[in-house]
Amino acid sequence: MTYPGQSAERTAIGWGRTALAAAGLGALLLRLGLERSSVLEILSAIIALLAAAGFAWRGRAAYRNSTVSTPVLRWLTVAIAAVGILAALGALN
């Protein structure tokens, strides 16, 4: 059974989990990039860490009010796609 007001809390928790996953990915890519001295992997790590901050910010905003900002979601999606592309290119080198 769900209670009114819990949807905002569940949404914020989901954004928090996504932020944690992006931060973990960024940390792993940063470590790998520093070990290999790969500029692409370091760049993708920085983007992932910035996206993690964006996800955390969006989660807090979702908890405070339930409006969804489409441009923010669009930029976060582009950032994560860029991380994947840069990481793949870095792995090929």
XYZ file of N, CA, C and O in Angstrom:
372
model
N 0.833 -1.169 0.000
C 0.000 0.000 0.000
C 0.885 1.242 0.000
O 1.853 1.321 0.738
N 0.589 2.184 -0.859
C 1.362 3.423 -0.925
C 0.607 4.536 -0.221
O -0.620 4.522 -0.134
N 1.338 5.486 0.263
C 0.769 6.621 0.972
C 1.050 7.895 0.201
O 2.080 8.006 -0.459
N 0.139 8.859 0.272
C 0.381 10.135 -0.414
C 1.674 10.778 0.088
O 1.989 10.750 1.263
N 2.427 11.345 -0.822
C 3.674 11.987 -0.454
C 4.891 11.095 -0.554
O 6.013 11.567 -0.518
N 4.678 9.800 -0.665
C 5.819 8.901 -0.769
C 6.425 8.878 -2.153
O 7.577 8.486 -2.301
N 5.681 9.288 -3.148
C 6.230 9.243 -4.509
C 7.427 10.182 -4.636
O 8.416 9.838 -5.284
N 7.351 11.344 -4.010
C 8.489 12.271 -4.067
C 9.699 11.672 -3.362
O 10.832 11.795 -3.832
N 9.466 10.991 -2.257
C 10.574 10.364 -1.528
C 11.193 9.227 -2.335
O 12.416 9.117 -2.414
N 10.363 8.405 -2.947
C 10.889 7.305 -3.770
C 11.644 7.840 -4.976
O 12.681 7.290 -5.362
N 11.157 8.912 -5.575
C 11.845 9.525 -6.710
C 13.206 10.063 -6.281
O 14.212 9.850 -6.971
N 13.253 10.731 -5.143
C 14.518 11.264 -4.648
C 15.500 10.144 -4.339
O 16.699 10.261 -4.628
N 15.015 9.046 -3.780
C 15.882 7.906 -3.492
C 16.429 7.315 -4.792
O 17.599 6.960 -4.893
N 15.592 7.224 -5.820
C 16.038 6.723 -7.122
C 17.112 7.604 -7.732
O 18.117 7.115 -8.263
N 16.931 8.919 -7.650
C 17.951 9.840 -8.156
C 19.238 9.692 -7.360
O 20.340 9.788 -7.902
N 19.110 9.475 -6.050
C 20.295 9.282 -5.214
C 21.074 8.037 -5.591
O 22.309 8.048 -5.641
N 20.353 6.947 -5.871
C 21.026 5.716 -6.319
C 21.721 5.921 -7.650
O 22.834 5.437 -7.863
N 21.087 6.648 -8.543
C 21.701 6.930 -9.836
C 22.950 7.792 -9.660
O 23.972 7.563 -10.319
N 22.891 8.774 -8.759
C 24.048 9.616 -8.488
C 25.195 8.792 -7.911
O 26.358 8.974 -8.293
N 24.870 7.878 -7.017
C 25.898 7.026 -6.423
C 26.553 6.131 -7.475
O 27.772 5.966 -7.494
N 25.746 5.576 -8.374
C 26.290 4.729 -9.441
C 27.179 5.537 -10.383
O 28.260 5.082 -10.778
N 26.750 6.742 -10.747
C 27.558 7.587 -11.636
C 28.857 8.008 -10.953
O 29.911 8.058 -11.593
N 28.806 8.284 -9.655
C 30.015 8.648 -8.927
C 30.979 7.467 -8.853
O 32.197 7.633 -8.999
N 30.442 6.270 -8.635
C 31.294 5.076 -8.617
C 31.944 4.837 -9.965
O 33.140 4.529 -10.045
N 31.174 5.002 -11.028
C 31.719 4.859 -12.374
C 32.807 5.899 -12.620
O 33.868 5.589 -13.167
N 32.549 7.135 -12.201
C 33.532 8.190 -12.377
C 34.821 7.902 -11.625
O 35.918 8.119 -12.143
N 34.702 7.383 -10.400
C 35.898 7.055 -9.611
C 36.697 5.930 -10.266
O 37.931 5.988 -10.336
N 35.992 4.914 -10.754
C 36.693 3.810 -11.423
C 37.376 4.275 -12.707
O 38.516 3.886 -12.982
N 36.679 5.093 -13.479
C 37.282 5.604 -14.716
C 38.466 6.510 -14.417
O 39.465 6.493 -15.145
N 38.378 7.294 -13.355
C 39.489 8.170 -12.994
C 40.708 7.347 -12.596
O 41.825 7.627 -13.034
N 40.495 6.315 -11.810
C 41.619 5.462 -11.414
C 42.248 4.785 -12.634
O 43.469 4.763 -12.788
N 41.395 4.256 -13.500
C 41.895 3.595 -14.699
C 42.617 4.581 -15.608
O 43.681 4.275 -16.153
N 42.057 5.772 -15.762
C 42.683 6.781 -16.602
C 44.025 7.245 -16.078
O 44.952 7.484 -16.843
N 44.148 7.355 -14.759
C 45.429 7.757 -14.175
C 46.466 6.645 -14.291
O 47.649 6.929 -14.513
N 46.040 5.392 -14.160
C 46.977 4.277 -14.305
C 47.488 4.166 -15.729
O 48.659 3.873 -15.962
N 46.595 4.383 -16.693
C 46.957 4.251 -18.103
C 47.437 5.564 -18.716
O 47.837 5.586 -19.878
N 47.326 6.653 -17.988
C 47.611 8.000 -18.502
C 46.783 8.290 -19.749
O 47.273 8.819 -20.742
N 45.505 7.929 -19.677
C 44.590 8.108 -20.796
C 43.745 9.366 -20.589
O 42.965 9.460 -19.637
N 43.904 10.322 -21.485
C 43.169 11.573 -21.392
C 41.675 11.334 -21.580
O 40.850 11.939 -20.890
N 41.298 10.443 -22.493
C 39.884 10.167 -22.740
C 39.206 9.576 -21.512
O 38.075 9.942 -21.188
N 39.874 8.673 -20.829
C 39.279 8.066 -19.642
C 39.194 9.077 -18.497
O 38.222 9.076 -17.744
N 40.185 9.940 -18.370
C 40.125 10.973 -17.336
C 39.008 11.960 -17.649
O 38.247 12.361 -16.752
N 38.867 12.336 -18.914
C 37.789 13.232 -19.315
C 36.428 12.601 -19.062
O 35.512 13.256 -18.549
N 36.273 11.325 -19.397
C 34.995 10.655 -19.149
C 34.724 10.538 -17.651
O 33.575 10.628 -17.221
N 35.767 10.371 -16.833
C 35.595 10.321 -15.378
C 35.096 11.661 -14.855
O 34.189 11.703 -14.012
N 35.655 12.744 -15.360
C 35.227 14.070 -14.919
C 33.777 14.312 -15.297
O 32.983 14.821 -14.490
N 33.398 13.921 -16.502
C 32.006 14.081 -16.933
C 31.086 13.233 -16.063
O 30.007 13.674 -15.661
N 31.493 12.005 -15.754
C 30.668 11.138 -14.909
C 30.508 11.727 -13.512
O 29.414 11.675 -12.932
N 31.565 12.285 -12.963
C 31.475 12.885 -11.633
C 30.592 14.137 -11.644
O 29.825 14.373 -10.704
N 30.685 14.927 -12.709
C 29.798 16.085 -12.834
C 28.345 15.651 -13.003
O 27.431 16.262 -12.439
N 28.131 14.587 -13.771
C 26.772 14.062 -13.936
C 26.249 13.540 -12.603
O 25.067 13.699 -12.293
N 27.117 12.913 -11.807
C 26.700 12.427 -10.484
C 26.223 13.592 -9.617
O 25.211 13.482 -8.921
N 26.953 14.699 -9.678
C 26.529 15.884 -8.932
C 25.180 16.388 -9.450
O 24.315 16.795 -8.663
N 24.994 16.344 -10.764
C 23.713 16.744 -11.351
C 22.576 15.831 -10.930
O 21.474 16.291 -10.631
N 22.827 14.531 -10.885
C 21.813 13.589 -10.436
C 21.444 13.834 -8.974
O 20.277 13.790 -8.602
N 22.449 14.090 -8.138
C 22.187 14.352 -6.720
C 21.377 15.643 -6.560
O 20.427 15.701 -5.776
N 21.744 16.666 -7.332
C 21.008 17.922 -7.284
C 19.564 17.723 -7.735
O 18.630 18.230 -7.124
N 19.387 16.950 -8.798
C 18.039 16.707 -9.319
C 17.196 15.926 -8.312
O 15.992 16.140 -8.184
N 17.817 14.997 -7.590
C 17.098 14.240 -6.575
C 16.599 15.123 -5.454
O 15.467 14.968 -4.989
N 17.428 16.061 -5.034
C 16.989 16.989 -3.993
C 15.859 17.864 -4.491
O 14.906 18.135 -3.765
N 15.978 18.329 -5.728
C 14.918 19.167 -6.300
C 13.629 18.373 -6.452
O 12.541 18.900 -6.217
N 13.728 17.098 -6.804
C 12.536 16.259 -6.958
C 11.849 16.037 -5.618
O 10.633 15.906 -5.553
N 12.624 15.990 -4.558
C 12.040 15.797 -3.245
C 11.325 17.063 -2.766
O 10.275 16.990 -2.143
N 11.903 18.231 -3.085
C 11.293 19.492 -2.663
C 10.027 19.815 -3.447
O 9.046 20.256 -2.877
N 10.058 19.631 -4.747
C 8.867 19.848 -5.575
C 8.858 18.802 -6.673
O 9.891 18.348 -7.118
N 7.708 18.440 -7.122
C 7.592 17.291 -8.027
C 7.654 17.661 -9.505
O 7.286 16.860 -10.346
N 8.112 18.857 -9.842
C 8.209 19.226 -11.253
C 9.469 18.617 -11.861
O 10.483 18.458 -11.206
N 9.378 18.261 -13.118
C 10.505 17.675 -13.828
C 11.000 18.691 -14.844
O 10.246 19.155 -15.692
N 12.271 19.034 -14.762
C 12.874 19.978 -15.685
C 13.455 19.211 -16.869
O 14.453 18.507 -16.731
N 12.833 19.330 -18.014
C 13.255 18.585 -19.195
C 14.673 18.925 -19.650
O 15.434 18.015 -19.966
N 15.090 20.191 -19.685
C 16.466 20.470 -20.110
C 17.519 19.827 -19.209
O 18.538 19.351 -19.697
N 17.268 19.787 -17.915
C 18.222 19.156 -17.000
C 18.321 17.672 -17.296
O 19.419 17.100 -17.377
N 17.196 17.025 -17.467
C 17.194 15.598 -17.784
C 17.893 15.325 -19.109
O 18.645 14.356 -19.243
N 17.675 16.187 -20.063
C 18.298 16.028 -21.378
C 19.823 16.137 -21.262
O 20.555 15.314 -21.816
N 20.314 17.123 -20.524
C 21.766 17.302 -20.384
C 22.404 16.171 -19.593
O 23.519 15.740 -19.899
N 21.718 15.661 -18.595
C 22.260 14.538 -17.836
C 22.333 13.283 -18.703
O 23.287 12.512 -18.621
N 21.338 13.090 -19.552
C 21.355 11.953 -20.469
C 22.503 12.077 -21.460
O 23.217 11.106 -21.732
N 22.710 13.265 -21.992
C 23.815 13.498 -22.922
C 25.154 13.269 -22.225
O 26.083 12.680 -22.800
N 25.264 13.708 -20.969
C 26.517 13.534 -20.226
C 26.846 12.059 -20.030
O 27.988 11.634 -20.238
N 25.862 11.258 -19.652
C 26.118 9.831 -19.437
C 26.436 9.137 -20.763
O 27.293 8.254 -20.822
N 25.770 9.538 -21.845
C 26.095 8.969 -23.160
C 27.526 9.336 -23.554
O 28.269 8.498 -24.090
N 27.937 10.561 -23.266
C 29.306 10.980 -23.573
C 30.324 10.185 -22.763
O 31.384 9.817 -23.272
N 29.998 9.887 -21.523
C 30.889 9.066 -20.691
C 31.088 7.700 -21.328
O 32.206 7.204 -21.434
N 29.997 7.089 -21.767
C 30.108 5.770 -22.404
C 30.936 5.801 -23.673
O 31.789 4.935 -23.894
N 30.713 6.819 -24.487
C 31.462 6.910 -25.749
C 32.939 7.152 -25.488
O 33.814 6.496 -26.067
N 33.251 8.099 -24.592
C 34.652 8.393 -24.293
C 35.350 7.214 -23.634
O 36.513 6.927 -23.919
N 34.653 6.514 -22.742
C 35.247 5.347 -22.102
C 35.523 4.245 -23.121
O 36.551 3.573 -23.071
N 34.601 4.061 -24.061
C 34.817 3.043 -25.095
C 36.006 3.422 -25.987
O 36.825 2.564 -26.333
N 36.089 4.692 -26.348
C 37.233 5.133 -27.158
C 38.544 4.987 -26.387
O 39.553 4.615 -26.955
N 38.510 5.276 -25.099
C 39.702 5.126 -24.282
C 40.107 3.678 -24.142
O 41.298 3.344 -24.105
N 39.142 2.779 -24.096
C 39.443 1.346 -23.984
C 40.042 0.811 -25.275
O 40.816 -0.145 -25.254
N 39.697 1.408 -26.404
C 40.233 0.954 -27.687
C 41.684 1.354 -27.874
O 42.409 0.719 -28.653
N 42.112 2.388 -27.182
C 43.508 2.844 -27.332
C 44.456 2.042 -26.540
O 44.322 1.429 -25.623
